[in-house]
Each structure stands twice: as C-alpha cells, then as structure tokens.
Short mmCIF file of C-alpha atoms and ligand atoms in Angstrom, two decimals:
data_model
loop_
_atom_site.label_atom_id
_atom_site.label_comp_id
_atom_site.label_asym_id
_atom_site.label_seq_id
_atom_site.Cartn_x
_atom_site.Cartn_y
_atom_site.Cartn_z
CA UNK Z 1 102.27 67.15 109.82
CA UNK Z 2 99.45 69.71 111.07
CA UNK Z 3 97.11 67.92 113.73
CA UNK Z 4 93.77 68.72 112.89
CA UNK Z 5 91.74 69.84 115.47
CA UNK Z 6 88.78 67.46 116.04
CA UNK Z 7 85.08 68.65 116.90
CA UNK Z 8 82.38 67.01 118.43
CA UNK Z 9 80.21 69.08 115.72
CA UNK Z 10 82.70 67.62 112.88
CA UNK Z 11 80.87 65.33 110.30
CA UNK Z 12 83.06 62.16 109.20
CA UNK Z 13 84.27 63.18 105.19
CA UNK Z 14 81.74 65.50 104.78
CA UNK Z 15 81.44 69.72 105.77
CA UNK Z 16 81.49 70.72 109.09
CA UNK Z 17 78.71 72.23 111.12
CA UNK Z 18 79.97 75.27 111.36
CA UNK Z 19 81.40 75.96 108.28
CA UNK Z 20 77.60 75.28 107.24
CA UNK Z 21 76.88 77.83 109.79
CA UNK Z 22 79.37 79.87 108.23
CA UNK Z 23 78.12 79.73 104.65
CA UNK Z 24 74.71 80.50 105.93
CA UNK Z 25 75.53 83.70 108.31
CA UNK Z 26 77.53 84.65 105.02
CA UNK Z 27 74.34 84.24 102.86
CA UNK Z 28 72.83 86.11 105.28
CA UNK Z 29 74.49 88.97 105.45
CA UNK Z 30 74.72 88.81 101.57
CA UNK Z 31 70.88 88.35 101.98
CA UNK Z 32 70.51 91.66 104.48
CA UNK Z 33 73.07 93.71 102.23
CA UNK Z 34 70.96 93.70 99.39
CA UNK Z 35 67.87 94.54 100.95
CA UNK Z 36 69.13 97.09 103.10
CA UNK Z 37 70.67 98.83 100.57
CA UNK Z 38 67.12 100.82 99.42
CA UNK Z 39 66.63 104.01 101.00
CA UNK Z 40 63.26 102.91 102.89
CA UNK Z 41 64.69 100.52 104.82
CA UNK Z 42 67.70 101.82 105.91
CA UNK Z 43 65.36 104.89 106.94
CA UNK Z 44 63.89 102.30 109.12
CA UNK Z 45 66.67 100.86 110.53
CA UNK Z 46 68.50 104.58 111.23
CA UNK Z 47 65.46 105.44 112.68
CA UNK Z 48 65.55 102.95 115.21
CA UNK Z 49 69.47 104.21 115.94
CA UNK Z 50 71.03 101.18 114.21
CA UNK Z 51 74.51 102.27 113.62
CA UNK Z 52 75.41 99.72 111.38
CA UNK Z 53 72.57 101.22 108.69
CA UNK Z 54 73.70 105.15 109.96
CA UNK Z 55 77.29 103.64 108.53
CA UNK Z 56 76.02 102.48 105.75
CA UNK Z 57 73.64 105.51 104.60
CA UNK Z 58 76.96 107.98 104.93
CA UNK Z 59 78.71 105.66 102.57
CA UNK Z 60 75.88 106.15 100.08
CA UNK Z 61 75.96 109.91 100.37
CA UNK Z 62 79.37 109.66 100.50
CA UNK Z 63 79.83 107.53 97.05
CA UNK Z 64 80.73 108.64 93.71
CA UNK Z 65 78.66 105.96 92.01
CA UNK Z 66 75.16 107.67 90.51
CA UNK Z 67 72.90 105.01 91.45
CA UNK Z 68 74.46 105.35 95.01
CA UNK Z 69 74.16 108.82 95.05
CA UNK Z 70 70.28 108.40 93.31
CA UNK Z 71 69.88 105.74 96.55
CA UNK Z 72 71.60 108.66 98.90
CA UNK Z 73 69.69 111.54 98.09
CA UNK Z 74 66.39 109.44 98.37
CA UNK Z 75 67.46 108.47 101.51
CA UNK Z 76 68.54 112.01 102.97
CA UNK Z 77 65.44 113.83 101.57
CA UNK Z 78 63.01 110.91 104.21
CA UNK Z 79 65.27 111.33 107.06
CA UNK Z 80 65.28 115.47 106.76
CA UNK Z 81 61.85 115.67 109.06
CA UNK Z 82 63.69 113.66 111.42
CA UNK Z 83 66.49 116.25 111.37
CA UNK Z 84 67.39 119.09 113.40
CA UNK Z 85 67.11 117.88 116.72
CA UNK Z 86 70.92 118.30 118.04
CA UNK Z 87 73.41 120.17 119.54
CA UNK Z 88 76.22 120.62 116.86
CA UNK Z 89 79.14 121.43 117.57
CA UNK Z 90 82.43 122.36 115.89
CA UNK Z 91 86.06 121.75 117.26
CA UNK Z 92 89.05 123.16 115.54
CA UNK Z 93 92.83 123.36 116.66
CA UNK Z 94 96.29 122.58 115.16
CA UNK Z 95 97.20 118.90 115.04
CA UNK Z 96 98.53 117.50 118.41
CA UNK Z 97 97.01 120.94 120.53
CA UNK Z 98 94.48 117.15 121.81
CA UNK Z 99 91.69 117.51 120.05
CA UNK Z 100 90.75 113.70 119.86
CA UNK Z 101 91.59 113.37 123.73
CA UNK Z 102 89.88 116.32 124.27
CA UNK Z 103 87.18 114.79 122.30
CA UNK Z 104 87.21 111.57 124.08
CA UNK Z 105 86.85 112.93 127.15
CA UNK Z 106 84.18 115.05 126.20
CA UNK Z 107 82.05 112.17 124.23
CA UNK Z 108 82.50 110.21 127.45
CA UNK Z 109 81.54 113.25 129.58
CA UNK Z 110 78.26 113.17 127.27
CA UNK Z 111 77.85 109.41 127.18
CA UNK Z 112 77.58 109.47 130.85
CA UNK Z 113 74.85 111.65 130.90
CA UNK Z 114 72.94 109.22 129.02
CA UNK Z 115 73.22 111.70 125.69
CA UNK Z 116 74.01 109.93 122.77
CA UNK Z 117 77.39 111.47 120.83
CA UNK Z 118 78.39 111.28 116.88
CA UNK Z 119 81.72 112.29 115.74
CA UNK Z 120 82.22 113.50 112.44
CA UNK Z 121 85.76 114.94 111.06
CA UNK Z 122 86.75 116.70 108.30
CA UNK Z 123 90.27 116.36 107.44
CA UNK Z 124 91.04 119.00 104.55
CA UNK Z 125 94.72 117.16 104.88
CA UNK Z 126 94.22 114.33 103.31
CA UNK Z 127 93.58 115.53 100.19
CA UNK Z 128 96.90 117.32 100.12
CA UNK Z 129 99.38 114.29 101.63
CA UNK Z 130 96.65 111.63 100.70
CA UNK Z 131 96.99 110.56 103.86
CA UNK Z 132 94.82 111.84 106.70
CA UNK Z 133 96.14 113.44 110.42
CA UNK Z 134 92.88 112.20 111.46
CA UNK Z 135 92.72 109.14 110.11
CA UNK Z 136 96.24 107.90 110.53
CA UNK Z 137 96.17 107.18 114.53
CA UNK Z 138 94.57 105.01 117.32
CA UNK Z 139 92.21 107.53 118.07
CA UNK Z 140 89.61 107.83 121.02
CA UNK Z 141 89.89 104.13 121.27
CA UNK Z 142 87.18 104.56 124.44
CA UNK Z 143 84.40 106.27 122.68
CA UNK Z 144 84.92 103.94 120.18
CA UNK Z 145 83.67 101.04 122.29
CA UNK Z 146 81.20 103.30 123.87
CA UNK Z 147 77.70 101.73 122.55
CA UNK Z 148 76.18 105.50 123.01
CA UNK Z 149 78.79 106.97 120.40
CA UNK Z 150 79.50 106.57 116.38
CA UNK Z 151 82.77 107.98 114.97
CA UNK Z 152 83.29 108.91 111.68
CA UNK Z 153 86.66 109.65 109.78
CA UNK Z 154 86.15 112.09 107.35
CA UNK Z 155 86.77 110.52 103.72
CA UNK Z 156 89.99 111.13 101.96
CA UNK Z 157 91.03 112.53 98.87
CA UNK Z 158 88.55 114.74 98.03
CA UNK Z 159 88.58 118.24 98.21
CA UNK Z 160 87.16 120.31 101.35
CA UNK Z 161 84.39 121.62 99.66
CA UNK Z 162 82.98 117.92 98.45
CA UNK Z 163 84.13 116.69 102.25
CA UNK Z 164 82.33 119.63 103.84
CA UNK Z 165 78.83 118.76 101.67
CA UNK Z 166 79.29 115.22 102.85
CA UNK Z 167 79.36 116.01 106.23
CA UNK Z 168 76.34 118.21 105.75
CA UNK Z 169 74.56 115.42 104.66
CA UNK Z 170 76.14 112.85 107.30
CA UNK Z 171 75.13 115.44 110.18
CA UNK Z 172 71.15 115.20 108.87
CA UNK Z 173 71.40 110.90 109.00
CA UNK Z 174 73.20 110.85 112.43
CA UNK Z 175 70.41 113.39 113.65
CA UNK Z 176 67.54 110.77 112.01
CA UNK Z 177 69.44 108.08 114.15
CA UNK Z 178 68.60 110.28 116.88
CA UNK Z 179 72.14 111.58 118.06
CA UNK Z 180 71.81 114.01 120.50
CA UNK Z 181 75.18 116.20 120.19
CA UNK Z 182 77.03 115.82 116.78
CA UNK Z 183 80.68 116.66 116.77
CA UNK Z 184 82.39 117.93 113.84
CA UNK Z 185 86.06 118.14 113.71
CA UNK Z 186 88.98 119.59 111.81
CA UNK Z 187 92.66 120.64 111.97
CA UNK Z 188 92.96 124.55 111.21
CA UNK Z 189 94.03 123.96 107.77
CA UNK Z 190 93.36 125.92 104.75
CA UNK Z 191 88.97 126.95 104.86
CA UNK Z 192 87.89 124.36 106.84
CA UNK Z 193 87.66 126.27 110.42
CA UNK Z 194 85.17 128.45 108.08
CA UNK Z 195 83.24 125.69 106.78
CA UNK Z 196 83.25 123.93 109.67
CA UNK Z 197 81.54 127.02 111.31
CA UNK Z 198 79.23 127.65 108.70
CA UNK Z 199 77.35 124.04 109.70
CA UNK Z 200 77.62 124.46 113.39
CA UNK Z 201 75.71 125.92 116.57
CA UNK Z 202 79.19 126.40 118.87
CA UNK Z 203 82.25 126.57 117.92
CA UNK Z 204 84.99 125.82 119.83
CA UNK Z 205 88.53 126.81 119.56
CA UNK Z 206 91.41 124.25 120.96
CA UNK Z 207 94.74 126.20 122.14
CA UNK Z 208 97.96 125.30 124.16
CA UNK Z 209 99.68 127.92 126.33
CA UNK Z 210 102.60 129.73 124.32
CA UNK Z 211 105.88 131.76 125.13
CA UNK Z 212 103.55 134.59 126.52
CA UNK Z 213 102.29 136.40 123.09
CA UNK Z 214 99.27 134.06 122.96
CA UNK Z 215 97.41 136.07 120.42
CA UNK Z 216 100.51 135.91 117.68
CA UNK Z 217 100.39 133.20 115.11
CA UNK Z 218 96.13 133.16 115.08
CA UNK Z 219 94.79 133.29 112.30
CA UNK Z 220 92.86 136.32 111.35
CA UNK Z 221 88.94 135.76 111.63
CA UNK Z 222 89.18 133.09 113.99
CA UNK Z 223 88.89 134.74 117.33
CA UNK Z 224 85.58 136.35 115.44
CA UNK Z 225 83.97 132.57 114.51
CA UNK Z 226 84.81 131.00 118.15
CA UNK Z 227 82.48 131.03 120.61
CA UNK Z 228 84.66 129.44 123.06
CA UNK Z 229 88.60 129.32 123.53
CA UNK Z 230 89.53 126.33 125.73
CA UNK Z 231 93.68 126.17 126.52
CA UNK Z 232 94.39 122.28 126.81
CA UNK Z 233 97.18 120.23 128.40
CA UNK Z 234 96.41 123.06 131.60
CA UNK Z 235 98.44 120.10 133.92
CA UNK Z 236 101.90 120.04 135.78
CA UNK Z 237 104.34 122.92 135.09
CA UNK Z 238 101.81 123.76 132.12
CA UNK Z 239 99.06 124.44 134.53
CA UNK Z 240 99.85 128.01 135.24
CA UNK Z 241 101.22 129.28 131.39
CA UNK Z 242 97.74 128.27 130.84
CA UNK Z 243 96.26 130.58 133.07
CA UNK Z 244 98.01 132.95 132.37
CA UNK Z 245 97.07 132.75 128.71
CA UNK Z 246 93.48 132.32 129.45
CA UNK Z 247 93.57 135.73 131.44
CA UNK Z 248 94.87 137.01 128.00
CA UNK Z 249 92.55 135.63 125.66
CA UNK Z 250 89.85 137.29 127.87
CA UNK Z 251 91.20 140.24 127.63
CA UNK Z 252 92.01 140.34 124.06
CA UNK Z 253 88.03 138.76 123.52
CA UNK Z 254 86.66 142.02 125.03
CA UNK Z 255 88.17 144.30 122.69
CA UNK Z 256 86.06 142.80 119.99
CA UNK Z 257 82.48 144.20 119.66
CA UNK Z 258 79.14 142.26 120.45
CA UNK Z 259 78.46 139.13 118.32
CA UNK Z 260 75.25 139.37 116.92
CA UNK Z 261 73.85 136.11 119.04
CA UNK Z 262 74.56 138.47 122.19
CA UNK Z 263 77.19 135.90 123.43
CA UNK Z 264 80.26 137.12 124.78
CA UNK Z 265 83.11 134.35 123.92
CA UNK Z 266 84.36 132.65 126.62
CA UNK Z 267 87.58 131.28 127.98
CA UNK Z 268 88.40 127.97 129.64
CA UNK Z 269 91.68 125.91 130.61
CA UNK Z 270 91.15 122.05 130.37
CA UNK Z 271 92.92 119.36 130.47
CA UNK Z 272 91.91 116.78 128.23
CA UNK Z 273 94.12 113.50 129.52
CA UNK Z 274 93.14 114.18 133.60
CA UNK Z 275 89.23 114.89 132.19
CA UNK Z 276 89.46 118.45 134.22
CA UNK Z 277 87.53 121.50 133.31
CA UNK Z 278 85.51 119.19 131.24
CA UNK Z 279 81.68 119.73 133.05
CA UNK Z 280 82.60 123.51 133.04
CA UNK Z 281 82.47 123.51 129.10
CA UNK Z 282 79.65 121.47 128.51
CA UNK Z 283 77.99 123.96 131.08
CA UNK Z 284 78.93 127.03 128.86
CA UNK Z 285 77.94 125.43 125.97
CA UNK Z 286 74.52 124.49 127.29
CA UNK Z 287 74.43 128.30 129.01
CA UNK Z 288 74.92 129.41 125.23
CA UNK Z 289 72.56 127.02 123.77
CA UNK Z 290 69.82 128.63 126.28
CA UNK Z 291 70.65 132.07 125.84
CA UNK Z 292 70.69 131.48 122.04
CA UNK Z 293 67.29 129.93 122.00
CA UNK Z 294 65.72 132.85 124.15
CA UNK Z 295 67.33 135.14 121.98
CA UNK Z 296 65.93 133.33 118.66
CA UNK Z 297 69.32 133.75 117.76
CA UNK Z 298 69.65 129.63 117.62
CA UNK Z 299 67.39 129.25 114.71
CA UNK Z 300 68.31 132.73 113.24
CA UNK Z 301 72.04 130.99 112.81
CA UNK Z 302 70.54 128.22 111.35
CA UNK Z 303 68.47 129.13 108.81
CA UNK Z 304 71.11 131.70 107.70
CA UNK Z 305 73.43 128.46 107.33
CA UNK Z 306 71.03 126.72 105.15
CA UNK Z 307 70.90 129.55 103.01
CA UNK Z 308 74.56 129.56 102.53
CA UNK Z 309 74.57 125.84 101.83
CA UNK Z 310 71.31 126.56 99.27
CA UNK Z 311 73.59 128.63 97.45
CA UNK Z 312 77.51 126.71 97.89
CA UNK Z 313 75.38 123.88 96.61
CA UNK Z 314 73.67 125.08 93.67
CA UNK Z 315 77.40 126.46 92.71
CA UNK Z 316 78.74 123.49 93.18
CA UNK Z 317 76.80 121.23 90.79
CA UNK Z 318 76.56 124.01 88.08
CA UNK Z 319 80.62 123.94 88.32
CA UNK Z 320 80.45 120.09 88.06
CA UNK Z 321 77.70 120.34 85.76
CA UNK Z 322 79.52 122.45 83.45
CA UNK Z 323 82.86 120.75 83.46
CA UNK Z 324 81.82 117.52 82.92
CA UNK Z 325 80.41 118.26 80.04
CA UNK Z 326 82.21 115.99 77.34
CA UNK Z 327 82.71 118.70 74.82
CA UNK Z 328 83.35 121.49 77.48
CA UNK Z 329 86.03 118.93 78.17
CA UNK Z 330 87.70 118.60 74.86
CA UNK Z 331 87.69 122.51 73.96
CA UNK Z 332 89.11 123.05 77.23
CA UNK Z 333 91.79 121.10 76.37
CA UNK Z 334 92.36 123.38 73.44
CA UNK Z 335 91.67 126.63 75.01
CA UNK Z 336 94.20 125.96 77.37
CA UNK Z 337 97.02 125.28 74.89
CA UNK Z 338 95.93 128.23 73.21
CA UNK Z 339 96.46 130.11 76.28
CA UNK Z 340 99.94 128.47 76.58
CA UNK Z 341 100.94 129.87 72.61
CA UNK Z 342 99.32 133.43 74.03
CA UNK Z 343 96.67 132.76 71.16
CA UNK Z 344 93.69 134.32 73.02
CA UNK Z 345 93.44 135.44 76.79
CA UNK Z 346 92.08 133.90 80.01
CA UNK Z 347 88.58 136.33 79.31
CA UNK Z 348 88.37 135.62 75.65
CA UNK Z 349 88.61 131.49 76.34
CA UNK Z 350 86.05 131.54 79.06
CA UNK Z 351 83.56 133.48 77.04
CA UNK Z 352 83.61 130.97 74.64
CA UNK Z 353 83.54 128.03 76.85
CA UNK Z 354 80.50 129.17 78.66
CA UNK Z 355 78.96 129.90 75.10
CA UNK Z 356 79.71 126.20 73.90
CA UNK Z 357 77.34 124.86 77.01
CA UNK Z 358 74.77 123.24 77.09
P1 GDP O 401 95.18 116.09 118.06
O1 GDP O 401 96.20 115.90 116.99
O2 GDP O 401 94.79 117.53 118.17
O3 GDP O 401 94.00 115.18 117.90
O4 GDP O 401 95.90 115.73 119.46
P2 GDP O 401 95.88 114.40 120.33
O5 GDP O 401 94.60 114.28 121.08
O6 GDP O 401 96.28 113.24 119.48
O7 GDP O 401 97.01 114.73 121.40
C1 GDP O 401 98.36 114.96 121.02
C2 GDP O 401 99.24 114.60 122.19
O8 GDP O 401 98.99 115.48 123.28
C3 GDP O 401 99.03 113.19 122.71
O9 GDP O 401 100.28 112.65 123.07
C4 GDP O 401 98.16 113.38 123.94
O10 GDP O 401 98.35 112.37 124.92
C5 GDP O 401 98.65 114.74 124.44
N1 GDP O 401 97.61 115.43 125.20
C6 GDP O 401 96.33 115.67 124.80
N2 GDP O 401 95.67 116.33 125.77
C7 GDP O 401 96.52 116.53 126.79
C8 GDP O 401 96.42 117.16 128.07
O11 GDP O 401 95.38 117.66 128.49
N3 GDP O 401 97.56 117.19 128.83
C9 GDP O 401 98.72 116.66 128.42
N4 GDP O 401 99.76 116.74 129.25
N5 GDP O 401 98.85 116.04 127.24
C10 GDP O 401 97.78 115.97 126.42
#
C-alpha cells in the first residue's frame, strides 16, 4: 500500500490547497496565453525584454498556420522601428571545428560586459536527416542559464531558404527586445554560409589547424565573405599547428584584393574550452564595427542586404503563390506525366503552366 503523504494544507475528503493553487496558476496561464497571443501586447511585453513573449513572437513568425502568420506579420511590422540597433554577427564552421563552445564562451565574454546576447541558428541539416546537428546536443548549457542571453534552435524541416526568412524576421524581434549582439549560426552546409552572410554585419569563419595545406578543402567564395578567420582548439600539442596555420591564412588573405568596406580580414587562434584569445576577437570585431561606421560602409552593407531580402522575398511568395494554386496543382500533375511519355518538353509545359495562372 502507497502511504500518502499528509499536508498541513490538506483538506479532510475534499481538494487540496494546492492542487487549487494548481488549477488556478493553470487558468492563469491559460488566461495570459490567450491574451498575449495579439500582436500589441506581445509588442509590449518584447519591448520590455520579456523573453518568454520574444519566444513566443518567433513561434508566430515561425508558424505555418495563416492566422499565426496574419498575428506574426502584424507583430514584426510594430517592432521594425525598434529594430536595427545591434551588432549581428554570423558564425560558420564544419560541425565539431566548436562552434557552440566557441559560442559559449563568447556569449559569456559579452554577458559579462553587461551586453545582452541572442543566439539564433540555422541548421540547413535538418531538413536533409530531419534531425538537426544543432539541435541534437547539450549545447552551451551556461549561456543557457545566463539571464542576459536567449538561444534559439533554428526550426527543422524546412528548407534553408524558409529557415533563413525566419531568422530574418527573428533577428528584427530579438533587436525590439533590445538584444545588443545577435548571433546567427550555421554548419557550412549547402548555401547557408551565403545566406547567413547576406543578413549579417561580421562574419566569422571557425577553422581547426590541418596537416599543413590549410587553404585545401575551403570552399570557394568563403575566404571572400569572412571577415575574420579564427583557428580553434589553439591548446596543448595543437597550440603551435595553429599558429602555424594562422601565419598561412594571413598570408593567403593578402593575396586577395581590398574588400569594398576597406577591411582587411583578419586572423586569430582561440581556444574556445580555456576562453583564450576570446577579448582579442570581440576587440577586432568592435575595431571593424568602428571603422565600418566611419567609412559609412556599416549602413551601406545594410541597406544593400535589405534590398536583396526585398527581392528573395517577393520571389519567394510569387513561387509559393503560384504553386499553390489548386489548379496549377492538378495540371502539374499532368504536365509532368506528359513529360515522363516525352509528350511535350520541359519549355512547352511551363509556358502553359504560367499561362493557366491566375
Ligand atoms: P560544433 O559542432 O562546431 O558546435 O562543436 P562543439 O562546440 O560541439 O565542439 C566539438 C568538440 O570539440 C567538443 O568535444 C568540444 O569540447 C571540443 N572543443 C571545442 N572547442 C575546443 C577547444 O578550444 N579546444 C579543445 N581542445 N577542444 C575543443
């Protein structure tokens, strides 16, 4: 037989305090989800830096549903004048080089300095494996109980493009909730070191020390998007194969001409678990972030971004726009297995698709 545990609170036969307690806090919250689920007050409460609401506004923007997309877009257009006002930054690097240590130890870095830090990844992965890299481990368990930071996994199962507008949007509510750096990050997979630069002020590229040939195996058009290469896990025997391929990768960076901004790339060794060579790249990234602004280069780079996103949207929506169309649908269909008998040709079928809409 169970014992019951007794409580002085208990009432004889009847419901206990605090499950009364309970069923209130639970009407509550029922009570507080329902209101805050219109756009003006969750403005309000993101305004004020309540994470909870920031949390909840990203799932809006991030839902499928229309009248939570309706809710969403309501809510991104108020909180756009509140926009604007951090330091965004990209980090990229194949999976296990220690990006979320390095990340950790960077938010923390931040944190200390009183600077208020959102993390934002986009995991083109998980669309692929329906699983995510990012998503999958115990990650920056620190920052995560820091009460200055708010992490985001990316959402799964979408593709990068619908990912990458999300974060867009996400970056523009964690700025309204008054975040002062906003970090974006991805595994080099696929487009997404390219989108993720195309919504970014610096980007920076995570590499590990290799057999000697450091500059084999990158992938072409990185080197040209990074603003800064930082070689992690620069500790024990590593310590001086990272050196060494730091003193590469600066050689290597001057061979390619001046970046419009007027910022030469720079290279750093780190390591991420001891937290060394940490204050050295926040330094260079607040050097850049001053020679940028001089320069008007800073706003140049982001007005030219929301040009590009102007236009990736408007593509976007025409493409969903047009597909789900019901009766684009259906003569698709048949287009397609006329295709398959070599009954009319990939030209001939779109033609008349994009005739039949609306
Ligand atoms: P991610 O996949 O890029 O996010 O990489 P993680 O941050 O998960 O790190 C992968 C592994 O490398 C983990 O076991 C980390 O403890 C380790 N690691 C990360 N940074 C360093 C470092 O600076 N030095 C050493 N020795 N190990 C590191």
């Amino acid at each position: 037989m169970t014992k019951e545990k007794k409580s002085a609170l208990q009432e004889k036969g009847g419901v206990s305090i605090s499950e009364i307690t309970n069923r209130k806090s639970i009407e509550n919250l029922k009570q507080k989800r329902k209101v805050k689920l219109d756009a003006k007050t969750l403005l309000t409460d993101i305004l004020q830096g309540d994470v909870a609401a920031l949390s909840r506004g990203i799932t809006l923007v991030e839902s499928v549903n229309s009248k939570h997309i309706a809710i969403g877009n309501k809510l991104l257009k108020t909180c756009l004048p509140y926009a604007n006002k951090s330091i965004r930054i990209g980090i990229t690097g194949v999976p296990g080089v220690g990006k979320s240590t390095f990340i950790e130890a960077f938010g923390k870095h931040l944190t200390s300095q009183g600077k208020r830090v959102a993390v934002l990844a986009i995991d083109p992965t998980s669309s692929i494996t329906k699983g995510s890299i990012l998503g999958d481990k115990t990650r920056m368990e620190a920052l995560v109980k820091d009460e200055n930071a708010f992490i985001r996994p990316s959402p799964s199962g979408h593709s990068l493009g619908g990912v990458a507008r999300k974060t867009r949007e996400s970056i523009v509510l964690c700025e309204a909730a008054g975040f002062d750096i906003i970090i974006i990050e991805t595994v080099g997979v696929g487009q997404s070191e390219t989108t993720v630069h195309s919504m970014v002020d610096f980007f920076l590229l995570l590499k590990l020390s290799g057999a000697g040939d450091e500059l084999q195996g990158i992938k072409r058009g990185i080197i040209e998007m990074a603003d800064a290469i930082v070689i992690n896990k620069a500790d024990g025997d590593n310590e001086k194969k990272a050196k060494f391929a730091a003193n590469e990768f600066s050689r290597a960076l001057k061979l390619y001409p001046e970046k419009e901004s007027k910022w030469s790339p720079k290279v750093s060794v780190c390591s991420a678990l001891n937290h060394v060579g940490i204050t050295l790249i926040w330094s260079m990234i607040t050097d850049y972030i001053c020679v940028t602004t001089k320069n008007g280069h800073f706003d140049i780079k982001r007005q030219k971004q929301n040009k590009f996103w102007l236009i990736q949207t408007i593509e976007s929506q025409l493409k969903s726009d047009f597909f789900n169309q019901p009766k684009i649908k259906k003569a698709l269909e048949s287009q397609l297995i006329l295709i398959e008998n070599n009954h009319t040709t990939p030209f001939a079928a779109a033609e008349f698709l994009l005739k039949l809409k609306a």
